[in-house]
Coordinates of C-alpha atoms and ligand atoms in Angstrom, one line a residue:
Chain O
M13 CA -109.5 -69.6 58.7
K14 CA -112.2 -72.2 58.7
G15 CA -114.5 -72.3 61.7
T16 CA -113.6 -75.7 63.0
N17 CA -109.9 -75.1 62.6
A18 CA -110.2 -71.8 64.5
L19 CA -111.9 -73.6 67.3
G20 CA -109.3 -76.3 67.4
E21 CA -106.4 -73.9 67.2
A22 CA -107.8 -71.8 70.1
A23 CA -108.0 -75.0 72.2
V24 CA -104.3 -75.7 71.4
Q25 CA -103.3 -72.1 72.3
A26 CA -105.4 -72.3 75.5
G27 CA -103.2 -75.3 76.5
C28 CA -105.6 -78.1 75.7
R29 CA -103.4 -81.2 75.6
C30 CA -105.9 -84.0 75.6
Y31 CA -108.6 -84.5 73.0
F32 CA -111.0 -87.4 72.8
G33 CA -113.7 -87.8 70.2
Y34 CA -115.7 -90.0 67.9
P35 CA -116.4 -89.0 64.3
I36 CA -119.8 -87.4 63.4
T37 CA -120.8 -85.0 60.7
P38 CA -120.7 -81.9 60.6
Q39 CA -117.7 -81.6 63.0
N40 CA -115.3 -84.2 61.6
E41 CA -112.9 -81.4 60.5
L42 CA -112.4 -80.5 64.2
T43 CA -111.6 -84.0 65.2
E44 CA -109.2 -84.3 62.3
Y45 CA -107.6 -81.0 63.1
M46 CA -107.0 -82.1 66.7
A47 CA -105.5 -85.4 65.5
K48 CA -102.9 -83.5 63.6
R49 CA -102.3 -80.7 66.1
M50 CA -102.1 -82.9 69.2
A51 CA -99.4 -84.9 67.6
E52 CA -97.5 -81.7 66.7
V53 CA -97.6 -80.3 70.2
G54 CA -97.0 -83.5 72.0
G55 CA -100.6 -83.8 73.3
V56 CA -102.9 -86.7 73.5
F57 CA -105.4 -87.6 70.8
V58 CA -107.6 -90.7 71.1
Q59 CA -110.4 -91.6 68.8
G60 CA -112.7 -93.3 71.3
E61 CA -115.0 -96.2 70.5
S62 CA -118.0 -94.0 71.2
E63 CA -119.0 -90.6 72.6
T64 CA -119.7 -92.3 75.9
A65 CA -116.1 -93.6 76.1
S66 CA -114.7 -90.3 74.8
I67 CA -116.3 -88.1 77.5
N68 CA -115.2 -90.6 80.2
M69 CA -111.7 -90.3 78.9
V70 CA -112.1 -86.5 79.2
L71 CA -113.0 -87.1 82.9
G72 CA -109.9 -89.1 83.5
A73 CA -107.7 -86.5 81.8
A74 CA -109.4 -83.6 83.6
A75 CA -108.9 -85.4 87.0
S76 CA -105.3 -85.6 86.0
G77 CA -105.1 -81.8 85.9
V78 CA -104.7 -81.5 82.1
R79 CA -106.9 -79.3 79.9
A80 CA -109.1 -81.6 78.0
M81 CA -111.7 -81.3 75.3
T82 CA -114.1 -83.4 73.3
S83 CA -116.4 -82.5 70.4
S84 CA -119.4 -84.0 68.7
S85 CA -122.7 -83.2 67.1
S86 CA -126.2 -83.6 68.5
P87 CA -126.7 -87.5 68.6
G88 CA -123.2 -87.8 70.0
I89 CA -123.8 -85.1 72.6
S90 CA -126.8 -87.1 73.8
L91 CA -124.4 -90.0 74.5
K92 CA -122.0 -87.8 76.3
Q93 CA -124.7 -86.6 78.8
E94 CA -123.9 -89.3 81.3
G95 CA -120.3 -88.2 81.5
I96 CA -121.1 -84.5 81.5
S97 CA -123.3 -85.1 84.6
F98 CA -120.5 -86.9 86.3
I99 CA -118.0 -84.2 85.4
A100 CA -120.3 -81.5 86.8
A101 CA -120.9 -83.5 90.0
D102 CA -117.2 -84.2 90.4
E103 CA -116.5 -80.5 89.8
L104 CA -113.9 -81.1 87.1
P105 CA -113.1 -78.7 84.3
A106 CA -113.7 -79.8 80.7
V107 CA -114.7 -78.2 77.4
I108 CA -117.4 -79.9 75.2
V109 CA -118.1 -78.7 71.7
N110 CA -121.5 -79.4 70.1
I111 CA -121.7 -78.6 66.4
M112 CA -125.4 -79.0 66.2
R113 CA -127.3 -80.8 63.4
G114 CA -131.0 -81.3 62.7
G115 CA -133.0 -83.6 64.9
P116 CA -134.5 -85.4 66.8
G117 CA -133.1 -88.8 66.0
L118 CA -130.5 -88.9 63.2
G119 CA -132.2 -85.8 61.7
N120 CA -129.9 -84.3 59.1
I121 CA -126.6 -82.7 59.0
A122 CA -127.8 -79.2 58.1
P123 CA -127.4 -76.3 60.5
S124 CA -129.8 -76.4 63.5
Q125 CA -130.3 -75.0 66.9
G126 CA -132.4 -77.8 68.2
D127 CA -130.2 -78.6 71.2
Y128 CA -130.8 -75.3 73.1
Y129 CA -132.9 -76.9 75.9
Q130 CA -130.5 -79.8 76.3
A131 CA -127.5 -77.4 76.5
T132 CA -129.0 -74.9 78.8
R133 CA -130.8 -77.1 81.2
G134 CA -127.9 -79.3 82.2
G135 CA -128.6 -81.9 79.6
G136 CA -127.9 -85.0 81.6
H137 CA -129.5 -86.2 84.8
G138 CA -129.4 -84.2 88.1
D139 CA -129.5 -80.7 89.3
Y140 CA -126.7 -79.0 87.4
R141 CA -126.0 -76.4 84.8
T142 CA -123.2 -75.9 82.3
P143 CA -122.0 -72.5 80.9
V144 CA -122.9 -72.4 77.2
F145 CA -121.0 -70.2 74.7
A146 CA -122.6 -69.4 71.4
P147 CA -120.1 -67.9 68.9
A148 CA -121.4 -66.3 65.7
S149 CA -118.2 -65.8 63.8
V150 CA -114.9 -67.5 63.2
Q151 CA -113.2 -64.9 65.3
E152 CA -115.6 -65.6 68.1
L153 CA -115.1 -69.4 67.8
Y154 CA -111.5 -68.6 68.5
D155 CA -111.9 -66.1 71.3
L156 CA -114.8 -67.9 73.1
T157 CA -113.0 -71.2 73.0
M158 CA -110.0 -69.8 74.8
H159 CA -112.3 -68.1 77.3
A160 CA -114.2 -71.4 77.8
F161 CA -111.0 -73.2 79.0
D162 CA -110.5 -70.4 81.6
V163 CA -114.1 -70.5 82.7
A164 CA -113.9 -74.3 83.1
D165 CA -110.9 -74.0 85.3
I166 CA -112.1 -71.1 87.3
Y167 CA -115.5 -72.6 88.2
R168 CA -114.4 -76.2 87.9
T169 CA -117.2 -77.1 85.5
P170 CA -117.9 -78.6 82.2
V171 CA -118.4 -75.8 79.6
L172 CA -120.2 -76.2 76.3
I173 CA -119.5 -74.5 73.0
L174 CA -122.6 -74.5 70.8
G175 CA -122.3 -74.0 67.1
D176 CA -123.7 -75.5 63.9
G177 CA -122.4 -76.9 60.6
M178 CA -122.6 -73.6 58.9
L179 CA -120.4 -71.8 61.5
G180 CA -118.0 -74.7 61.4
Q181 CA -117.6 -74.5 57.7
I182 CA -117.3 -70.8 56.9
M183 CA -114.0 -69.2 56.2
E184 CA -113.3 -65.8 57.7
P185 CA -110.1 -63.8 58.4
I186 CA -109.3 -63.8 62.1
V187 CA -106.8 -62.3 64.5
L188 CA -105.0 -65.0 66.5
N189 CA -105.5 -63.1 69.8
K190 CA -103.0 -63.9 72.5
K191 CA -104.5 -65.6 75.5
N192 CA -105.6 -63.4 78.3
K193 CA -103.6 -63.8 81.5
V194 CA -106.1 -65.0 84.0
K195 CA -105.5 -66.0 87.6
L196 CA -106.6 -69.6 88.0
P197 CA -107.4 -71.4 91.2
P198 CA -104.9 -74.1 92.4
K199 CA -105.7 -77.6 91.1
D200 CA -105.8 -79.1 94.5
Y201 CA -108.2 -81.9 93.4
V202 CA -105.8 -83.6 90.9
L203 CA -105.2 -87.3 91.3
D204 CA -101.5 -87.9 90.4
G205 CA -100.6 -90.5 93.0
A206 CA -100.6 -89.7 96.7
K207 CA -97.0 -88.7 96.9
G208 CA -96.2 -86.8 100.1
R209 CA -99.8 -86.0 100.8
P210 CA -102.9 -87.9 101.9
S211 CA -104.7 -89.8 99.2
R212 CA -107.5 -88.1 97.4
I213 CA -110.9 -89.2 96.2
I214 CA -113.0 -87.9 93.3
R215 CA -116.6 -89.1 93.6
S216 CA -120.2 -88.1 93.0
L217 CA -121.9 -90.7 95.1
I218 CA -123.2 -89.1 98.3
L219 CA -125.5 -91.5 100.1
D220 CA -126.2 -89.2 103.1
T221 CA -129.2 -87.1 102.2
R222 CA -128.1 -84.1 104.2
E223 CA -124.7 -84.2 102.7
M224 CA -126.2 -84.6 99.2
E225 CA -128.4 -81.6 99.9
A226 CA -125.4 -79.5 101.0
H227 CA -123.5 -80.5 97.9
N228 CA -126.4 -79.5 95.7
W229 CA -126.7 -76.1 97.4
K230 CA -123.0 -75.7 97.0
L231 CA -123.3 -76.2 93.3
K232 CA -126.2 -73.9 93.2
R233 CA -124.1 -71.1 94.8
K234 CA -121.5 -71.7 92.1
Y235 CA -124.2 -71.4 89.4
D236 CA -125.5 -68.2 91.0
L237 CA -122.0 -66.8 90.8
M238 CA -121.8 -67.8 87.2
R239 CA -125.1 -66.1 86.5
K240 CA -123.6 -62.9 87.9
E241 CA -120.2 -63.1 86.3
L242 CA -120.5 -64.9 83.0
P243 CA -123.3 -63.4 80.8
L244 CA -122.0 -62.1 77.4
W245 CA -124.1 -60.5 74.7
E246 CA -123.9 -58.1 71.7
E247 CA -126.3 -55.3 71.1
F248 CA -126.7 -53.9 67.6
M249 CA -128.8 -50.7 67.1
T250 CA -130.9 -51.4 70.1
D251 CA -130.7 -47.8 71.5
D252 CA -133.8 -46.5 69.8
A253 CA -135.2 -49.8 68.7
K254 CA -139.0 -50.4 69.0
L255 CA -138.6 -54.0 67.7
V256 CA -135.6 -56.0 68.9
V257 CA -134.7 -59.3 67.3
V258 CA -133.2 -61.9 69.7
A259 CA -131.0 -64.5 68.0
Y260 CA -127.7 -66.4 68.6
G261 CA -125.1 -68.1 66.5
T262 CA -125.8 -68.5 62.8
A263 CA -129.4 -67.2 63.2
A264 CA -127.9 -64.0 64.6
R265 CA -125.7 -63.5 61.6
I266 CA -128.8 -63.6 59.4
A267 CA -130.8 -61.5 61.8
K268 CA -128.1 -58.8 61.7
G269 CA -128.4 -58.6 57.9
A270 CA -132.2 -58.4 58.3
V271 CA -131.9 -55.6 60.9
K272 CA -129.7 -53.6 58.5
R273 CA -132.2 -54.1 55.7
S274 CA -135.1 -53.0 57.9
R275 CA -133.2 -49.9 59.0
K276 CA -132.8 -48.9 55.4
E277 CA -136.6 -49.1 55.1
G278 CA -136.7 -46.7 58.0
L279 CA -137.8 -49.1 60.8
A280 CA -136.3 -48.7 64.2
V281 CA -135.1 -52.2 64.6
G282 CA -132.2 -53.7 66.6
L283 CA -130.6 -57.0 67.5
L284 CA -129.8 -58.5 70.8
R285 CA -127.4 -61.5 70.5
P286 CA -126.8 -63.7 73.5
M287 CA -123.2 -65.0 73.4
T288 CA -123.8 -67.1 76.5
L289 CA -127.0 -69.1 76.4
W290 CA -126.5 -70.2 80.0
P291 CA -126.3 -68.0 81.9
F292 CA -128.8 -66.2 79.8
P293 CA -128.2 -62.4 79.6
D294 CA -131.4 -61.6 81.5
E295 CA -130.2 -58.1 82.5
A296 CA -129.6 -57.2 78.8
I297 CA -133.1 -58.2 77.9
K298 CA -134.5 -56.3 80.8
S299 CA -132.7 -53.1 79.9
V300 CA -133.5 -53.2 76.2
A301 CA -137.2 -53.9 77.2
K302 CA -137.4 -50.5 78.7
N303 CA -137.7 -49.0 75.2
A304 CA -138.5 -51.9 72.9
R305 CA -142.1 -52.7 72.4
L306 CA -141.7 -56.0 70.7
F307 CA -139.1 -58.8 70.9
L308 CA -138.9 -61.1 67.8
V309 CA -137.1 -64.3 68.8
F310 CA -135.6 -66.0 65.7
E311 CA -134.2 -69.5 66.1
M312 CA -133.4 -72.5 63.9
N313 CA -135.8 -74.7 65.8
T314 CA -139.5 -74.6 66.8
G315 CA -139.0 -72.3 69.8
Q316 CA -136.7 -72.9 72.7
M317 CA -134.7 -69.8 73.6
V318 CA -138.0 -67.9 73.3
D319 CA -139.0 -69.4 76.6
D320 CA -136.0 -67.7 78.3
V321 CA -136.9 -64.3 76.8
R322 CA -140.5 -64.7 77.9
L323 CA -139.3 -65.6 81.4
V324 CA -137.4 -62.3 81.6
L325 CA -140.2 -60.2 80.1
E326 CA -143.0 -61.5 82.3
D327 CA -145.3 -60.2 79.6
S328 CA -145.5 -62.7 76.8
S329 CA -147.6 -60.4 74.6
K330 CA -144.3 -58.5 74.1
C331 CA -142.7 -61.4 72.5
V332 CA -143.2 -63.3 69.2
F333 CA -141.3 -66.1 67.6
Y334 CA -140.1 -67.1 64.1
G335 CA -138.4 -70.5 63.5
R336 CA -136.9 -72.6 60.8
P337 CA -136.3 -76.0 62.2
G338 CA -135.3 -78.1 59.2
G339 CA -131.8 -76.9 58.3
E340 CA -133.1 -74.5 55.7
V341 CA -131.1 -71.3 56.4
P342 CA -133.3 -68.3 55.7
S343 CA -132.0 -65.2 54.0
P344 CA -131.8 -61.8 55.7
M345 CA -134.6 -60.8 53.3
E346 CA -136.9 -63.4 54.7
I347 CA -136.3 -62.2 58.3
S348 CA -136.7 -58.6 57.4
R349 CA -140.1 -59.5 55.8
I350 CA -141.1 -61.0 59.1
I351 CA -140.0 -57.9 60.9
G352 CA -142.1 -55.8 58.4
R353 CA -145.1 -57.9 59.0
Y354 CA -145.0 -57.5 62.8
W355 CA -144.2 -53.8 62.4
V356 CA -147.6 -53.4 60.7
Q357 CA -149.5 -55.9 62.7
K358 CA -148.5 -54.6 66.1
E359 CA -148.7 -51.0 64.9
L360 CA -145.2 -50.1 66.0
Chain Y
M30 CA -91.2 -111.3 117.7
K31 CA -91.4 -111.2 113.9
K32 CA -94.6 -109.7 112.4
V33 CA -95.9 -112.1 109.8
Y34 CA -99.3 -110.6 109.1
A35 CA -100.5 -107.0 109.2
K36 CA -102.9 -104.7 107.5
P37 CA -101.5 -103.5 104.2
K38 CA -100.4 -99.8 104.2
S39 CA -102.4 -99.2 101.0
L40 CA -105.6 -99.9 102.9
K41 CA -107.2 -97.3 105.2
D42 CA -108.2 -98.1 108.8
A43 CA -111.8 -98.5 107.8
P44 CA -114.0 -101.6 108.3
F45 CA -115.3 -103.1 105.1
H46 CA -119.1 -102.8 104.5
Y47 CA -119.2 -106.0 102.5
C48 CA -121.4 -109.0 103.6
P49 CA -119.7 -111.7 105.6
G50 CA -118.0 -114.2 103.2
C51 CA -117.9 -111.7 100.3
G52 CA -115.0 -112.0 97.9
H53 CA -114.6 -108.2 97.5
S54 CA -112.9 -107.9 100.9
I55 CA -110.4 -110.6 100.0
I56 CA -109.6 -109.1 96.6
H57 CA -109.2 -105.6 98.1
R58 CA -106.6 -107.0 100.4
L59 CA -104.7 -108.8 97.6
I60 CA -104.5 -105.6 95.6
A61 CA -103.3 -103.6 98.6
E62 CA -100.7 -106.1 99.4
V63 CA -99.4 -106.1 95.8
I64 CA -99.3 -102.3 95.8
D65 CA -97.3 -102.4 99.1
E66 CA -94.9 -105.1 97.8
L67 CA -94.2 -103.2 94.6
G68 CA -93.7 -99.9 96.5
I69 CA -96.0 -98.0 94.1
R70 CA -98.6 -96.5 96.5
D71 CA -97.7 -93.0 95.6
K72 CA -98.1 -93.7 91.8
V73 CA -101.3 -95.6 91.8
I74 CA -104.7 -94.3 90.8
G75 CA -107.6 -96.7 91.3
I76 CA -110.9 -96.6 89.6
P77 CA -113.8 -98.3 91.5
P78 CA -117.0 -99.2 89.7
A79 CA -120.7 -98.8 90.2
G80 CA -121.4 -102.1 92.0
C81 CA -120.9 -103.4 95.5
A82 CA -117.4 -102.1 95.4
V83 CA -118.5 -98.5 94.7
L84 CA -117.2 -97.4 98.0
A85 CA -113.8 -99.0 97.5
Y86 CA -112.3 -95.5 97.6
N87 CA -113.1 -95.5 101.3
Y88 CA -110.8 -98.5 101.8
F89 CA -107.8 -98.0 99.5
D90 CA -105.4 -95.5 100.7
V91 CA -104.4 -94.4 97.2
D92 CA -105.8 -91.7 94.9
M93 CA -109.2 -93.0 93.7
C94 CA -111.6 -91.7 91.1
E95 CA -115.2 -93.0 90.8
S96 CA -116.4 -94.1 87.4
A97 CA -119.9 -94.3 85.9
H98 CA -121.2 -97.8 85.6
G99 CA -119.0 -99.7 83.1
R100 CA -116.8 -96.7 82.1
G101 CA -113.8 -97.6 84.2
C102 CA -111.5 -98.5 81.3
A103 CA -112.4 -95.2 79.5
V104 CA -111.7 -93.2 82.6
G105 CA -108.5 -95.2 83.1
T106 CA -107.5 -94.4 79.5
G107 CA -107.9 -90.7 80.2
F108 CA -105.7 -91.0 83.3
K109 CA -103.0 -93.1 81.7
R110 CA -102.8 -91.0 78.5
A111 CA -102.6 -87.8 80.6
Q112 CA -100.1 -89.3 83.1
P113 CA -98.2 -92.2 81.4
D114 CA -95.9 -92.6 84.5
K115 CA -98.8 -93.4 86.8
I116 CA -100.1 -96.9 87.5
I117 CA -103.8 -97.2 86.9
F118 CA -106.1 -100.0 87.9
T119 CA -109.9 -100.4 87.4
Y120 CA -111.9 -102.6 89.7
Q121 CA -115.0 -103.9 88.1
G122 CA -117.9 -106.4 88.6
D123 CA -119.3 -108.6 85.9
G124 CA -122.2 -106.3 85.1
D125 CA -119.8 -103.4 85.0
M126 CA -117.2 -105.1 82.9
A127 CA -119.1 -107.5 80.7
A128 CA -122.5 -105.9 80.2
I129 CA -122.7 -102.1 80.3
G130 CA -119.0 -101.6 80.0
T131 CA -118.2 -104.2 77.3
A132 CA -117.3 -101.7 74.7
E133 CA -115.1 -99.6 76.9
T134 CA -113.3 -102.7 78.2
L135 CA -112.7 -104.4 74.9
H136 CA -111.5 -101.3 73.2
A137 CA -109.1 -100.2 76.0
A138 CA -107.7 -103.8 75.9
N139 CA -107.5 -103.7 72.1
R140 CA -105.7 -100.3 72.2
G141 CA -103.2 -101.9 74.5
E142 CA -103.8 -99.3 77.2
C143 CA -101.2 -99.9 79.9
I144 CA -103.8 -100.2 82.6
T145 CA -104.8 -103.1 84.8
S146 CA -108.4 -104.4 85.4
I147 CA -109.4 -106.5 88.3
F148 CA -112.6 -108.2 87.3
V149 CA -114.7 -109.6 90.1
N150 CA -117.0 -112.2 88.7
N151 CA -119.7 -113.3 91.2
A152 CA -122.2 -114.3 88.5
V153 CA -124.8 -111.8 89.8
Y154 CA -125.5 -108.1 90.1
G155 CA -124.7 -107.9 93.8
M156 CA -125.4 -104.3 94.5
T157 CA -128.8 -104.0 92.9
G158 CA -130.1 -107.2 94.6
G159 CA -129.0 -110.3 92.8
Q160 CA -130.3 -109.9 89.2
M161 CA -129.0 -111.8 86.3
A162 CA -125.5 -110.9 85.2
P163 CA -123.8 -111.5 81.8
T164 CA -121.8 -114.2 83.6
T165 CA -124.8 -115.9 85.3
M166 CA -124.5 -119.6 84.6
L167 CA -127.0 -121.7 82.8
G168 CA -129.7 -122.9 85.1
Q169 CA -128.7 -120.4 87.8
K170 CA -131.6 -118.7 89.4
T171 CA -131.5 -115.0 90.0
T172 CA -134.2 -112.4 90.7
T173 CA -134.5 -111.7 87.0
S174 CA -134.0 -115.3 85.8
P175 CA -136.3 -116.9 88.3
M176 CA -136.6 -120.1 86.2
G177 CA -132.9 -120.3 86.0
R178 CA -130.9 -119.0 83.0
R179 CA -132.1 -120.5 79.8
P180 CA -129.8 -120.4 76.8
D181 CA -132.6 -119.9 74.3
V182 CA -134.0 -116.9 76.3
E183 CA -131.2 -115.3 78.2
G184 CA -128.3 -116.6 76.2
Y185 CA -125.0 -117.9 77.5
P186 CA -122.5 -116.7 80.1
L187 CA -120.2 -114.3 78.5
M188 CA -116.6 -115.3 78.6
I189 CA -115.2 -111.8 78.3
T190 CA -111.8 -112.7 79.8
D191 CA -111.4 -115.3 77.0
I192 CA -112.4 -112.8 74.4
I193 CA -109.9 -110.2 75.7
A194 CA -107.1 -112.9 75.7
T195 CA -107.5 -113.0 71.9
L196 CA -106.8 -109.3 71.5
K197 CA -103.3 -108.3 70.5
G198 CA -103.4 -105.3 72.9
A199 CA -103.8 -107.5 75.9
A200 CA -100.5 -108.5 77.5
F201 CA -101.5 -110.5 80.5
V202 CA -104.9 -112.2 81.1
A203 CA -105.7 -114.6 83.9
R204 CA -108.7 -116.1 85.7
H205 CA -108.5 -117.2 89.3
S206 CA -110.8 -118.4 92.0
L207 CA -111.0 -117.5 95.7
A208 CA -112.1 -121.0 96.6
T209 CA -109.0 -122.0 98.7
P210 CA -106.1 -120.2 100.3
A211 CA -103.8 -121.7 97.7
K212 CA -106.0 -120.4 94.9
I213 CA -106.1 -117.0 96.6
L214 CA -102.4 -116.9 96.6
A215 CA -102.3 -117.8 92.9
A216 CA -104.7 -114.9 92.3
K217 CA -102.4 -112.6 94.1
R218 CA -99.4 -113.7 92.0
S219 CA -101.4 -112.8 88.9
I220 CA -102.5 -109.5 90.2
K221 CA -98.8 -108.7 90.9
K222 CA -97.9 -109.9 87.5
A223 CA -100.6 -107.7 85.9
F224 CA -99.2 -104.6 87.6
E225 CA -95.7 -105.5 86.6
V226 CA -96.8 -105.9 83.0
Q227 CA -98.4 -102.5 83.1
M228 CA -95.3 -101.0 84.6
A229 CA -93.2 -102.5 81.9
G230 CA -95.4 -100.8 79.3
L231 CA -96.4 -104.1 77.7
G232 CA -100.1 -103.5 77.3
Y233 CA -103.4 -104.1 78.9
S234 CA -103.6 -106.6 81.8
L235 CA -106.7 -108.3 83.3
V236 CA -107.2 -110.6 86.2
E237 CA -110.6 -112.1 86.7
C238 CA -111.5 -113.4 90.1
L239 CA -114.3 -115.9 90.6
S240 CA -115.8 -114.5 93.8
P241 CA -118.5 -115.6 96.2
C242 CA -121.6 -113.6 96.8
P243 CA -123.3 -115.6 99.6
T244 CA -126.0 -113.0 100.0
N245 CA -127.4 -113.2 96.5
W246 CA -126.6 -116.8 96.0
K247 CA -128.7 -117.4 99.1
V248 CA -126.2 -119.7 100.7
T249 CA -123.9 -119.6 103.7
P250 CA -120.4 -118.3 103.2
V251 CA -119.0 -121.8 103.6
E252 CA -121.3 -123.1 101.0
A253 CA -120.5 -120.2 98.7
F254 CA -116.8 -121.0 98.8
K255 CA -117.7 -124.6 98.0
L256 CA -119.8 -123.5 95.0
L257 CA -116.9 -121.7 93.6
E258 CA -115.2 -125.0 93.0
T259 CA -118.2 -127.2 92.2
R260 CA -120.0 -124.7 89.9
M261 CA -118.1 -121.6 88.9
E262 CA -114.7 -123.1 88.1
R263 CA -116.4 -125.7 85.9
E264 CA -118.0 -122.9 83.9
F265 CA -115.1 -120.6 84.0
P266 CA -111.8 -122.6 83.9
I267 CA -109.1 -121.0 85.9
G268 CA -105.5 -120.3 84.8
V269 CA -103.3 -117.8 83.0
L270 CA -104.9 -117.3 79.5
K271 CA -102.2 -115.1 78.1
D272 CA -98.8 -113.9 79.2
V273 CA -96.6 -112.0 76.7
T274 CA -93.6 -112.2 79.0
K275 CA -93.6 -116.0 78.5
K276 CA -92.1 -117.2 75.2
P277 CA -94.4 -119.7 73.6
K278 CA -93.0 -123.3 73.8
G279 CA -91.5 -125.0 70.7
Ligands
LIG30 C1 -126.2 -96.4 84.1 C2 -126.5 -97.2 85.3 N1 -127.3 -98.3 85.1 C3 -127.6 -99.0 86.2 C4 -127.0 -98.8 87.4 C5 -127.3 -99.6 88.6 N2 -126.3 -100.5 89.0 C6 -125.4 -100.2 89.9 S1 -124.3 -101.5 90.1 C7 -125.1 -102.5 89.0 C8 -124.6 -103.9 88.7 C9 -123.6 -104.3 89.6 O1 -123.2 -105.6 89.3 P1 -121.7 -106.0 89.1 O2 -121.1 -105.1 88.1 O3 -121.7 -107.4 88.8 O4 -121.0 -105.7 90.5 P2 -121.3 -106.4 91.9 O5 -122.2 -105.5 92.7 O6 -121.9 -107.8 91.7 O7 -120.0 -106.5 92.6 C10 -126.2 -101.8 88.5 C11 -127.0 -102.4 87.4 C12 -126.1 -97.7 87.5 N3 -125.5 -97.3 88.6 N4 -125.9 -96.9 86.4
LIG31 S1 -124.2 -108.5 97.9 FE1 -122.7 -110.1 97.3 S2 -121.1 -109.0 96.3 FE2 -122.3 -107.5 97.3 S3 -121.2 -107.2 99.3 FE3 -122.8 -108.7 99.6 S4 -121.8 -110.7 99.2 FE4 -120.5 -109.1 98.4
LIG32 MG1 -121.4 -109.0 90.0

C-alpha cells in the first residue's frame, strides 16, 4: 500500500467522517484518497478555499462531535496555525497531517524535516502544545494515524502527524490492524442544539486575567500528563552502543541502514528513533545515555531536534549533528561514513 | 391582561454590554425573536465573531461556538456538514465579513452552504476603536482614515452583499437598516426568511443590517440613527437583493 493511502485508510477505519483540505504537493494523493473514501462511507469531504478555511471547518466538525481531519504540506500548515491554536484553546479533538516539504517559503517539494520546531512548539500563537507522531514506515502511518484519533479524543487536543513526501510515496506491504478498543471520555462539550439541556458555549476568549491563568495552568497539567503517557520510540541495537544515532521518520530509515553497515564494520553503533516528537522521549535518551558516549543526531534540516537531545543530555559535548536540508536524501553509506568519522575523531 | 412584549426565550437574562444606542442589541433581539417564533431553539448553533459582538454567546441561550476573526462561515460549514439537520447562523461585523473573512464568506455562499449569516454593517471597526472598515464610506473619517476615506488611496466601500447576491449558491440576500421601527421590523422579516430558506435547504442566506455605532461615529445615539438614513442608506441601498423563493416576474 502507498503511504498516503495507508494514512487515509487508517483515518477511515478510525471513524473519521469529516475531511477538509486544500491541494498542495506532496500530499495531494491523501486529499484525493479522502475525496473518494468519504463518498464511499457516507462521510463529508470538502475542498476548502484555503488551508485557513479548511482548519476552521475542522473546528466546526470537531465541535459537532465528529472525528475530523485535515492534511497539508508545510506552507499550508503555516496557514492552519491560527485554527490549530483555537482548537487547542477550545480543547477540541482533531488530527492534522503535515507531509513536510522543503522550506522556508515555497521551498521545494522534496522530503524535508524543516517543520520540527513549528510542530513541537505549538506552532501557532499562545501557550500550547500538540502531540506529534512521526511514522517511519507505511505500517506505522497506518497504526499511528489510528492511535492519533484516540489520543485526540482522550486529551481533547489537536494531534499532528508529521511525514514527508518520500514516506507518502513509498509502497510497502502492511497489515490492516484492527482498531484497538480504547475507552474514550464522554463528549460532553458537543454543540448539537440545546435540546433538553442548558445551552453550551465553546470559546477561547477569557478576558479575566486570573481565569486565563487558571485555564493555561489547566492546559499545562494536561500537557504534563501527555508527557508521561504518550512518548513512543524505537531502539535498535542500543544495548552495547557507544555511538547512538538519533533520527525520526525518513531520516531514521536511512540511519537504520547506516547502523547496520557500521555494525558490519565492527562498530558498536545503535539507533534511537523517536516516534513522538512531542512529547519527546526524554527518558529513552537518558537511559541510553548511561552507556552511550556520543549521540549523532541526523535530520533533514539544519538542526532542530538536536536541541531537544542536548536539553536532555545537559552535556552538549556528548552530542553532534549531521543535516541535509535541501531535499537531497542521503544514502545509508553517507551516514555510516559520518559515523566512522566521529568514531575516529572522538576515539570511541 | 395579555402580554404583548417580553424578553425572547432565546436570550439569557444577562444585560448587554453594548454602548447605548448600539445596533448590536437590537439585532440580537431580532434574531432571538425569530428563533423563538420558528421554535428552533434546540436546533440552532450560533457562531459569533471577533468584533464588538464577540461575547454574543453570553446573551443567546442557544449553543454557541466562537470563531476566529472572519472564519465564521468556514466554522459554520464544518458544523452544517457534520450535522445537516441543525440550523446554523453566523453573526459578523463588516471587518469580519468583508475584510479578513471575505474568502470564507464568498466561498461558503458559493458552495450554497445552508447556513445563515447576519452581517452587521456599522462602517467601522467597532471593537478595536473605530478604524476604517471595508464598508467605511467615501469621505468618512475614522482613526485610520483621518482625512476621510479617499477613493484613490483607500479605495471604495466594498459591497459584499451585492457580490454575494450574484452567486448561484446564495438563496436569499437582503440589506436592511435599523433607522426606524418600521425598518427594524422589515429587517426581522428578512432574518426570519433567511432562516426559513436555510431550513428548506435552498442554500446560503444573508441579511445585512446597517447599524449605528454612536461611539465611534462620535455622535449621539439619536444622531446616529438619523445618519443611518441620511448617509448609510444612500451608500448601501436597502431591500431584498435576491430571493429564490420568489419566481421572477414576466
Ligand atoms: C486575526 C485577527 N486580527 C485582528 C483582530 C482584532 N480585531 C478584533 S475585532 C476586529 C474588527 C471588528 O470590526 P467589525 O468586524 O466591523 O465588528 P464590529 O466591532 O464593528 O462590530 C479586529 C480587527 C483579531 N481578533 N484577529
Ligand atoms: S463600539 Fe460601536 S459597535 Fe461596538 S458596542 Fe459600541 S456602539 Fe456598538
Ligand atoms: Mg464594524
